[in-house]
Coordinates of C-alpha atoms (C1' of nucleotides) in Angstrom, one line a residue:
Chain A
X292 CA 17.9 208.9 -28.6
X293 CA 21.2 207.4 -27.6
X294 CA 23.6 205.0 -29.2
X295 CA 23.8 201.4 -27.8
X296 CA 25.9 198.5 -28.6
X297 CA 23.8 195.8 -30.2
X298 CA 23.7 192.5 -28.4
X299 CA 21.0 189.9 -28.5
X300 CA 19.7 190.7 -25.0
X301 CA 20.5 194.3 -24.9
X302 CA 17.3 196.2 -24.1
X303 CA 16.3 198.9 -26.5
X304 CA 14.7 202.0 -25.0
X305 CA 11.2 202.5 -26.2
X306 CA 9.2 204.7 -24.0
X307 CA 9.2 206.8 -20.8
X308 CA 6.7 205.7 -18.2
X309 CA 6.1 205.3 -14.5
X310 CA 8.2 202.5 -13.1
X311 CA 6.2 202.3 -9.9
X312 CA 9.1 203.9 -8.3
X313 CA 8.1 207.5 -8.2
X314 CA 7.4 209.2 -4.9
X315 CA 4.7 211.7 -3.9
X316 CA 6.9 214.4 -5.3
X317 CA 6.2 212.9 -8.7
X318 CA 9.8 212.3 -9.6
X319 CA 10.0 210.6 -12.9
X320 CA 13.0 208.5 -13.9
X321 CA 13.9 207.6 -17.4
X322 CA 12.3 204.3 -18.3
X323 CA 12.6 201.9 -21.2
X324 CA 10.7 198.9 -22.4
X325 CA 12.0 195.7 -23.9
X326 CA 10.7 192.3 -25.0
X327 CA 12.5 189.0 -24.4
X328 CA 11.6 185.9 -26.5
X329 CA 10.7 182.7 -24.7
X330 CA 13.8 181.0 -23.2
X331 CA 16.2 183.9 -23.6
X332 CA 18.4 185.2 -20.8
X333 CA 17.7 188.6 -19.2
X334 CA 20.9 188.6 -17.3
X335 CA 23.3 186.0 -15.9
X336 CA 24.5 185.3 -12.4
X337 CA 27.5 187.3 -11.4
X338 CA 27.0 189.8 -14.2
X339 CA 27.2 193.4 -13.2
X340 CA 23.7 194.6 -12.4
X341 CA 23.1 197.5 -14.8
X342 CA 19.3 197.5 -14.8
X343 CA 16.4 196.8 -12.6
X344 CA 13.3 195.3 -14.3
X345 CA 9.6 195.2 -13.9
X346 CA 7.5 192.5 -15.7
X347 CA 4.9 194.1 -17.9
X348 CA 3.6 191.0 -19.6
X349 CA 5.0 187.5 -19.4
X350 CA 7.0 185.6 -16.8
X351 CA 10.6 185.3 -15.7
X352 CA 12.5 182.6 -13.7
X353 CA 15.5 183.4 -11.5
X354 CA 17.7 180.5 -10.7
X355 CA 21.1 179.3 -9.5
X356 CA 23.0 176.3 -11.0
X357 CA 25.4 173.9 -9.5
X358 CA 28.4 172.9 -11.6
X359 CA 26.8 169.6 -12.6
X360 CA 23.6 171.3 -13.8
X361 CA 21.3 170.9 -10.9
X362 CA 19.1 174.0 -10.8
X363 CA 17.2 175.8 -8.1
X364 CA 14.7 178.4 -9.1
X365 CA 14.5 181.1 -6.4
X366 CA 11.5 182.9 -7.7
X367 CA 9.1 183.4 -10.5
X368 CA 8.5 187.0 -11.6
X369 CA 5.0 187.7 -12.9
X370 CA 3.4 190.8 -14.3
X371 CA 3.9 193.7 -11.9
X372 CA 6.9 192.1 -10.1
X373 CA 10.2 194.0 -9.9
X374 CA 13.4 191.9 -10.2
X375 CA 17.1 192.3 -10.7
X376 CA 17.3 194.6 -7.7
X377 CA 20.8 194.0 -6.3
X378 CA 22.6 195.9 -3.7
X379 CA 26.0 194.7 -4.5
X380 CA 27.1 195.3 -8.0
X381 CA 26.4 191.8 -9.4
X382 CA 23.3 189.7 -10.0
X383 CA 22.8 186.8 -7.6
X384 CA 20.7 184.7 -10.1
X385 CA 20.4 184.1 -13.7
X386 CA 17.1 185.4 -15.1
X387 CA 15.3 184.0 -18.1
X388 CA 12.1 184.7 -19.9
X389 CA 9.8 181.7 -19.5
X390 CA 7.5 182.9 -22.2
X391 CA 7.7 186.0 -24.4
X392 CA 8.0 188.7 -21.9
X393 CA 8.0 192.5 -22.0
X394 CA 9.7 194.4 -19.2
X395 CA 10.1 197.9 -18.1
X396 CA 13.6 198.6 -17.2
X397 CA 15.6 201.4 -15.6
X398 CA 19.3 201.9 -15.0
X399 CA 20.3 201.0 -11.6
X400 CA 22.4 204.1 -11.5
X401 CA 19.5 206.4 -12.1
X402 CA 17.4 204.6 -9.5
X403 CA 20.1 205.0 -6.9
X404 CA 20.5 208.6 -7.7
X405 CA 16.9 209.2 -7.2
X406 CA 16.9 207.2 -4.0
X407 CA 19.6 209.4 -2.5
X408 CA 17.4 212.4 -2.6
X409 CA 13.9 210.9 -2.5
X410 CA 13.1 209.2 0.8
X411 CA 10.0 207.5 -0.6
X412 CA 11.9 205.8 -3.4
X413 CA 14.5 204.7 -0.9
X414 CA 11.8 203.3 1.3
X415 CA 10.2 201.4 -1.6
X416 CA 13.6 199.8 -2.5
X417 CA 14.0 198.7 1.1
X418 CA 10.4 197.4 1.2
X419 CA 11.0 195.3 -1.9
X420 CA 14.2 193.9 -0.6
X421 CA 12.4 192.9 2.6
X422 CA 9.6 191.3 0.6
X423 CA 12.2 189.2 -1.3
X424 CA 13.7 188.2 2.0
X425 CA 10.4 187.1 3.4
X426 CA 9.7 185.0 0.4
X427 CA 13.1 183.4 0.6
X428 CA 12.6 182.7 4.3
X429 CA 9.3 181.0 3.7
X430 CA 10.7 179.1 0.8
X431 CA 13.6 177.7 3.0
X432 CA 10.9 176.1 5.2
X433 CA 9.2 174.6 2.2
X434 CA 12.5 173.2 0.7
X435 CA 13.9 172.0 4.0
X436 CA 10.8 170.4 5.6
X437 CA 7.8 169.9 3.5
X438 CA 6.7 166.8 1.6
X439 CA 6.1 166.8 -2.2
X440 CA 2.4 167.1 -1.8
X441 CA 2.7 170.0 0.6
X442 CA 5.1 171.7 -1.7
X443 CA 2.9 171.5 -4.7
X444 CA -0.1 172.6 -2.7
X445 CA 1.8 175.6 -1.5
X446 CA 2.9 176.4 -5.0
X447 CA -0.7 176.3 -6.3
X448 CA -1.9 178.5 -3.5
X449 CA 0.9 181.0 -4.2
X450 CA 0.1 181.0 -8.0
X451 CA -3.6 181.3 -7.2
X452 CA -2.9 184.5 -5.3
X453 CA -0.6 185.9 -7.9
X454 CA -2.0 185.1 -11.3
X455 CA -5.6 183.8 -11.2
X456 CA -7.9 185.4 -13.7
X457 CA -11.6 184.4 -13.9
X458 CA -11.1 181.5 -11.5
X459 CA -8.4 179.9 -13.7
X460 CA -4.7 179.6 -12.8
X461 CA -2.9 180.0 -16.2
X462 CA 0.6 178.7 -15.4
X463 CA 3.3 180.0 -17.7
X464 CA 5.9 177.6 -16.5
X465 CA 6.6 173.9 -17.3
X466 CA 6.6 171.0 -14.9
X467 CA 10.3 171.1 -14.9
X468 CA 10.3 174.8 -13.8
X469 CA 7.9 174.0 -11.0
X470 CA 10.0 171.1 -10.0
X471 CA 13.2 173.2 -9.8
X472 CA 11.3 175.8 -7.8
X473 CA 10.1 173.2 -5.3
X474 CA 13.2 171.1 -5.1
X475 CA 11.6 168.1 -6.7
X476 CA 11.7 166.3 -10.0
X477 CA 9.2 166.9 -12.8
X478 CA 7.7 163.4 -12.4
X479 CA 7.1 164.0 -8.7
X480 CA 5.3 167.3 -9.5
X481 CA 3.2 165.6 -12.1
X482 CA 2.2 162.8 -9.8
X483 CA 1.3 165.3 -7.1
X484 CA -0.9 167.2 -9.5
X485 CA -2.6 164.0 -10.6
X486 CA -3.2 163.1 -7.0
X487 CA -4.7 166.4 -6.3
X488 CA -6.9 165.9 -9.4
X489 CA -8.1 162.5 -8.1
X490 CA -8.8 164.1 -4.7
X491 CA -11.1 166.6 -6.4
X492 CA -9.0 169.5 -5.3
X493 CA -8.3 170.8 -8.8
X494 CA -9.3 170.4 -12.4
X495 CA -7.7 171.0 -15.7
X496 CA -9.2 173.3 -18.3
X497 CA -9.6 171.9 -21.8
X498 CA -6.7 169.8 -23.1
X499 CA -3.9 171.9 -21.7
X500 CA -2.2 170.9 -18.5
X501 CA -1.3 174.5 -17.7
X502 CA -4.7 175.9 -16.9
X503 CA -5.9 174.8 -13.5
X504 CA -9.1 175.4 -11.6
X505 CA -9.1 175.2 -7.9
X506 CA -12.2 173.2 -6.9
X507 CA -11.5 173.0 -3.2
X508 CA -9.3 175.7 -2.0
X509 CA -10.0 174.8 1.6
X510 CA -8.8 171.2 1.2
X511 CA -5.7 172.5 -0.7
X512 CA -4.9 174.9 2.1
X513 CA -5.2 172.0 4.6
X514 CA -2.6 170.1 2.7
X515 CA -0.1 172.9 3.0
X516 CA 0.8 173.3 6.6
X517 CA 1.2 176.6 8.3
X518 CA 4.3 177.9 10.0
Chain B
X189 CA 16.0 203.9 35.5
X190 CA 12.6 203.0 34.2
X191 CA 9.9 200.5 35.2
X192 CA 9.5 197.3 33.3
X193 CA 7.0 194.5 33.5
X194 CA 8.9 191.4 34.8
X195 CA 8.8 188.5 32.4
X196 CA 11.3 185.7 32.1
X197 CA 12.7 186.8 28.8
X198 CA 12.4 190.5 29.2
X199 CA 15.7 192.1 28.7
X200 CA 17.0 194.3 31.5
X201 CA 18.9 197.3 30.5
X202 CA 22.5 197.3 31.7
X203 CA 24.7 199.6 29.9
X204 CA 25.0 202.1 27.2
X205 CA 27.4 201.3 24.4
X206 CA 28.1 201.4 20.7
X207 CA 25.8 199.0 18.8
X208 CA 27.9 199.1 15.7
X209 CA 25.2 201.2 14.2
X210 CA 26.7 204.6 14.7
X211 CA 27.6 206.7 11.8
X212 CA 30.5 209.0 11.1
X213 CA 28.7 211.7 12.9
X214 CA 29.1 209.6 16.1
X215 CA 25.5 209.3 16.9
X216 CA 25.0 207.2 19.9
X217 CA 21.8 205.3 20.5
X218 CA 20.8 204.0 23.9
X219 CA 22.0 200.4 24.3
X220 CA 21.3 197.6 26.7
X221 CA 22.8 194.2 27.5
X222 CA 21.1 191.0 28.4
X223 CA 22.0 187.4 29.0
X224 CA 19.8 184.5 27.9
X225 CA 20.2 181.1 29.5
X226 CA 20.8 178.1 27.2
X227 CA 17.5 177.0 25.6
X228 CA 15.5 180.1 26.4
X229 CA 13.5 182.1 23.9
X230 CA 14.7 185.5 22.8
X231 CA 11.5 186.2 20.9
X232 CA 8.7 184.2 19.2
X233 CA 7.5 184.2 15.6
X234 CA 4.8 186.8 15.0
X235 CA 5.6 188.7 18.1
X236 CA 5.9 192.4 17.6
X237 CA 9.5 193.3 17.0
X238 CA 10.4 195.6 19.8
X239 CA 14.2 195.1 19.8
X240 CA 17.1 194.5 17.5
X241 CA 19.9 192.3 18.9
X242 CA 23.6 191.8 18.5
X243 CA 25.3 188.6 19.8
X244 CA 28.1 189.5 22.2
X245 CA 29.0 186.0 23.3
X246 CA 27.1 182.8 22.7
X247 CA 24.9 181.6 19.8
X248 CA 21.3 181.9 18.7
X249 CA 19.1 179.9 16.4
X250 CA 16.3 181.4 14.3
X251 CA 13.7 178.9 13.2
X252 CA 10.2 178.4 11.9
X253 CA 7.9 175.5 12.9
X254 CA 5.2 173.6 11.0
X255 CA 2.1 172.8 13.0
X256 CA 3.3 169.2 13.5
X257 CA 6.6 170.2 14.9
X258 CA 8.9 170.0 11.9
X259 CA 11.5 172.7 12.3
X260 CA 13.6 174.7 9.8
X261 CA 16.4 176.7 11.2
X262 CA 17.0 179.7 8.9
X263 CA 20.2 181.0 10.5
X264 CA 22.6 180.7 13.3
X265 CA 23.6 184.0 14.9
X266 CA 27.2 184.0 16.2
X267 CA 29.2 186.7 18.1
X268 CA 29.1 190.0 16.2
X269 CA 25.9 189.0 14.2
X270 CA 22.9 191.3 14.3
X271 CA 19.5 189.6 14.3
X272 CA 15.8 190.4 14.9
X273 CA 15.9 193.1 12.4
X274 CA 12.4 193.2 10.9
X275 CA 10.9 195.7 8.6
X276 CA 7.3 194.8 9.3
X277 CA 6.2 195.0 12.9
X278 CA 6.5 191.3 13.6
X279 CA 9.3 188.8 13.9
X280 CA 9.5 186.2 11.1
X281 CA 11.3 183.6 13.2
X282 CA 11.5 182.3 16.7
X283 CA 14.9 183.0 18.2
X284 CA 16.4 180.9 21.0
X285 CA 19.7 180.9 22.8
X286 CA 21.6 177.7 21.9
X287 CA 24.0 178.2 24.8
X288 CA 24.2 180.9 27.4
X289 CA 24.2 184.1 25.3
X290 CA 24.8 187.7 26.0
X291 CA 23.3 190.2 23.6
X292 CA 23.4 193.9 23.0
X293 CA 19.9 195.2 22.3
X294 CA 18.4 198.3 21.1
X295 CA 14.8 199.4 20.7
X296 CA 13.7 199.2 17.1
X297 CA 12.0 202.5 17.5
X298 CA 15.2 204.3 18.5
X299 CA 17.0 202.7 15.6
X300 CA 14.4 203.8 13.1
X301 CA 14.4 207.2 14.5
X302 CA 18.2 207.5 14.1
X303 CA 18.0 206.0 10.6
X304 CA 15.6 208.7 9.5
X305 CA 18.1 211.4 10.0
X306 CA 21.3 209.5 9.6
X307 CA 22.0 208.2 6.1
X308 CA 24.9 206.0 7.2
X309 CA 22.7 204.1 9.7
X310 CA 20.0 203.7 7.1
X311 CA 22.5 202.3 4.7
X312 CA 23.8 199.9 7.2
X313 CA 20.3 198.6 7.9
X314 CA 19.9 198.1 4.2
X315 CA 23.2 196.4 3.9
X316 CA 22.4 193.9 6.7
X317 CA 19.0 193.1 5.2
X318 CA 20.7 192.4 1.9
X319 CA 23.2 190.2 3.6
X320 CA 20.4 188.2 5.1
X321 CA 18.8 187.9 1.7
X322 CA 21.9 186.6 0.1
X323 CA 22.3 184.0 2.8
X324 CA 18.8 182.9 2.4
X325 CA 19.2 182.7 -1.4
X326 CA 22.3 180.5 -1.1
X327 CA 20.5 178.4 1.5
X328 CA 17.6 177.7 -0.8
X329 CA 20.0 176.2 -3.3
X330 CA 21.4 174.0 -0.6
X331 CA 18.0 172.9 0.7
X332 CA 16.6 172.3 -2.7
X333 CA 19.4 170.6 -4.6
X334 CA 22.3 169.5 -2.6
X335 CA 23.0 166.0 -1.2
X336 CA 23.4 165.3 2.5
X337 CA 27.2 165.1 2.2
X338 CA 27.3 168.4 0.2
X339 CA 25.1 170.1 2.8
X340 CA 27.3 169.0 5.7
X341 CA 30.4 170.1 3.8
X342 CA 28.9 173.5 3.1
X343 CA 27.9 173.8 6.7
X344 CA 31.4 173.1 7.9
X345 CA 32.9 175.5 5.5
X346 CA 30.5 178.2 6.7
X347 CA 31.2 177.6 10.3
X348 CA 34.9 177.5 9.6
X349 CA 34.7 181.0 8.2
X350 CA 32.6 182.3 11.0
X351 CA 33.9 180.8 14.2
X352 CA 37.2 179.1 13.9
X353 CA 39.7 179.9 16.6
X354 CA 43.2 178.4 16.6
X355 CA 42.3 176.0 13.8
X356 CA 39.5 174.4 15.7
X357 CA 35.8 174.8 14.9
X358 CA 34.0 174.9 18.2
X359 CA 30.4 174.2 17.3
X360 CA 27.9 175.5 19.8
X361 CA 24.9 173.6 18.4
X362 CA 23.8 170.0 18.6
X363 CA 23.5 167.5 15.7
X364 CA 19.7 168.1 15.8
X365 CA 20.2 171.9 15.3
X366 CA 22.6 171.2 12.4
X367 CA 20.1 168.8 10.9
X368 CA 17.2 171.3 11.1
X369 CA 19.4 173.9 9.5
X370 CA 20.4 171.6 6.6
X371 CA 17.0 170.0 6.1
X372 CA 18.2 166.6 7.2
X373 CA 17.8 164.3 10.3
X374 CA 20.4 164.2 13.0
X375 CA 21.3 160.6 12.1
X376 CA 22.1 161.6 8.5
X377 CA 24.3 164.5 9.8
X378 CA 26.1 162.2 12.1
X379 CA 26.7 159.7 9.3
X380 CA 28.0 162.4 7.0
X381 CA 30.4 163.6 9.7
X382 CA 31.6 160.1 10.3
X383 CA 32.2 159.7 6.6
X384 CA 34.2 162.9 6.4
X385 CA 36.2 161.6 9.3
X386 CA 36.9 158.3 7.5
X387 CA 37.9 160.3 4.4
X388 CA 40.5 162.1 6.5
X389 CA 38.8 165.5 5.8
X390 CA 38.2 166.3 9.5
X391 CA 39.2 165.2 13.0
X392 CA 37.6 165.6 16.4
X393 CA 39.4 167.2 19.3
X394 CA 39.5 165.2 22.5
X395 CA 36.4 163.3 23.5
X396 CA 33.9 165.9 22.5
X397 CA 32.1 165.8 19.2
X398 CA 31.6 169.5 18.9
X399 CA 35.2 170.5 18.4
X400 CA 36.3 169.8 14.8
X401 CA 39.6 170.3 13.0
X402 CA 39.6 170.6 9.3
X403 CA 42.4 168.4 8.0
X404 CA 41.8 168.9 4.3
X405 CA 39.9 172.0 3.5
X406 CA 40.5 171.6 -0.2
X407 CA 38.9 168.2 -0.3
X408 CA 36.0 169.5 1.8
X409 CA 35.5 172.4 -0.6
X410 CA 35.5 169.9 -3.5
X411 CA 32.6 168.1 -1.9
X412 CA 30.5 171.2 -1.7
X413 CA 29.7 172.3 -5.3
X414 CA 29.8 175.9 -6.4
X415 CA 26.9 177.8 -7.8
Chain C
dC267 C1' 25.9 155.1 40.9
dG268 C1' 21.8 155.9 38.5
dG269 C1' 19.6 158.8 35.1
dG270 C1' 19.4 161.6 31.1
dG271 C1' 21.0 163.9 27.0
dG272 C1' 23.8 163.8 23.1
dC273 C1' 26.0 161.0 19.6
dT274 C1' 26.9 157.0 16.8
dT275 C1' 25.8 153.0 14.3
dG276 C1' 22.9 149.3 12.4
dA277 C1' 18.6 147.4 10.1
dG278 C1' 14.8 148.1 7.6
dG279 C1' 11.3 151.0 5.2
dC280 C1' 9.5 154.6 2.5
dC281 C1' 9.3 158.6 -0.3
dA282 C1' 11.1 160.7 -4.0
dC283 C1' 14.3 159.8 -7.8
dT284 C1' 15.7 157.3 -12.0
dC285 C1' 14.8 155.1 -16.1
dA286 C1' 11.6 154.1 -19.5
dA287 C1' 7.5 154.0 -22.4
dC288 C1' 3.7 156.3 -24.3
dG289 C1' 0.3 159.9 -25.7
dA290 C1' -0.8 164.6 -26.9
dT291 C1' 0.3 168.9 -28.9
dA292 C1' 2.6 172.4 -31.7
dG293 C1' 5.6 173.7 -35.1
dT294 C1' 8.0 172.5 -39.6
dG295 C1' 8.6 171.4 -44.2
dG296 C1' 7.4 168.7 -48.2
Chain D
dC269 C1' -2.8 168.3 -45.9
dC270 C1' 0.0 165.0 -44.0
dA271 C1' 4.2 163.1 -42.1
dC272 C1' 8.0 164.2 -39.2
dT273 C1' 10.0 166.0 -35.3
dA274 C1' 10.6 168.0 -30.9
dT275 C1' 8.6 169.3 -26.6
dC276 C1' 5.8 168.5 -22.8
dG277 C1' 3.3 165.8 -19.7
dT278 C1' 1.7 161.4 -17.6
dT279 C1' 2.3 157.0 -15.8
dG280 C1' 4.6 152.6 -14.5
dA281 C1' 8.5 149.8 -12.5
dG282 C1' 12.4 149.6 -10.0
dT283 C1' 16.2 151.8 -7.3
dG284 C1' 18.3 154.3 -3.8
dG285 C1' 19.2 158.0 -0.5
dC286 C1' 17.6 159.6 3.4
dC287 C1' 14.3 158.6 7.2
dT288 C1' 12.6 155.8 11.0
dC289 C1' 13.3 152.9 14.7
dA290 C1' 16.2 150.9 17.8
dA291 C1' 20.3 149.7 20.5
dG292 C1' 24.3 151.0 22.8
dC293 C1' 28.2 154.1 24.2
dC294 C1' 30.0 158.2 26.4
dC295 C1' 29.9 162.0 29.3
dC296 C1' 27.9 165.0 32.5
dC297 C1' 25.5 165.8 36.6
dG298 C1' 22.7 165.0 40.4

DNA sequence: CGGGGGCTTGAGGCCACTCAACGATAGTGG
DNA sequence: CCACTATCGTTGAGTGGCCTCAAGCCCCCG
């Protein structure tokens, strides 16, 4: 047990478990767990990056703000995803819990220490950074050149791959979050979803608007163009 | 000397020089030089990544295409820049010479071999990938949330930092290239530049439209919002 | 001198944004 | 249990910023 300054969003260490960053040699690094309430900040842009996080349950949004409040969400982090991995000392995004979210976390320092001696861990860090880069590259194409319908179709396909359970996409994020991820307004996202509903591409489960069933994945895929 | 299949854009080895990837231990990796004519392809998207490149003189654009021809340029590569660095086996963009361009090139295989034993080289590769990621993250904000004037202002500030000589920005790329980088049309880019000209922010050198002088960098910076 | 590419500028149109109203749901407190 | 409120989502009407289409200029180059 160690002492920690109490702040609202200071993680409290709970357990010691595999962070998914161990190598074949079974190196174990100290690991904590923490839960963030819906809407609370995990870290802010330009803050020193002290921890690296992995979503256990819940969902997190990473975004940048312009001075007048316009927001661009760069990524959603869903269960299993690792985020907050920064090479420089500071975070490039603000990260917030979209819903109540439990994360595993590890001190960046410990991770770098392990990476120095463990080639597998170093490789994994590189691989994750590369994966982030690829996602950002694809997202630039979406933001720069796709229509609203294409963007929403691409979003649904991405979410389908990442969080579908039992044929239902249970979206944790609001229309506004989706809009800020896709470079649109929430009204435009809503209209696109209604249109896809009319087209018979998707359906809603029950009375909620956040549970979606893909009824025609092929047609949806044809609406999102390939690169 | 070694045999090589002759194709239009196959690099021909010329010399052996420092690629900027040597470490303190002075490891030298085999290095070639090649010149691409204006408009020719360096490599295509999804091609296996055999080489890594560094621009010696000239300029290169990296882009993705949608099936219907819409184009998004992800980055411009200017003298000193390294590009074509891929972790997976395949290139994520198509790369073309914007003007006659001479590059240094190195086999990816050799580079990875060196990186395995040389920590400094490995670190440099990591650092470059991170730099690419940061650029992409900033560009997502631009593409998703900035107005046309803000985009063009940001573009000019970026180019000013990267290729100004003697107070003049000598742009190698066309209005169409700029537009496809900024997620706009060439007409909108042209109108934004005219507007900045009217505002006294910039001036053109001689009769050419590709040599620009920043007359009021402060005002330009105020037009591009901060994150 | 004719042709073509690059750039600018104007006119009009459209897609996404803005503004607004309304319904549904969940949480709160009397 | 029922207002009351706040949040979220949908939908409509109208606007506007950027796109589309077009004309014309300039420069380069054959």
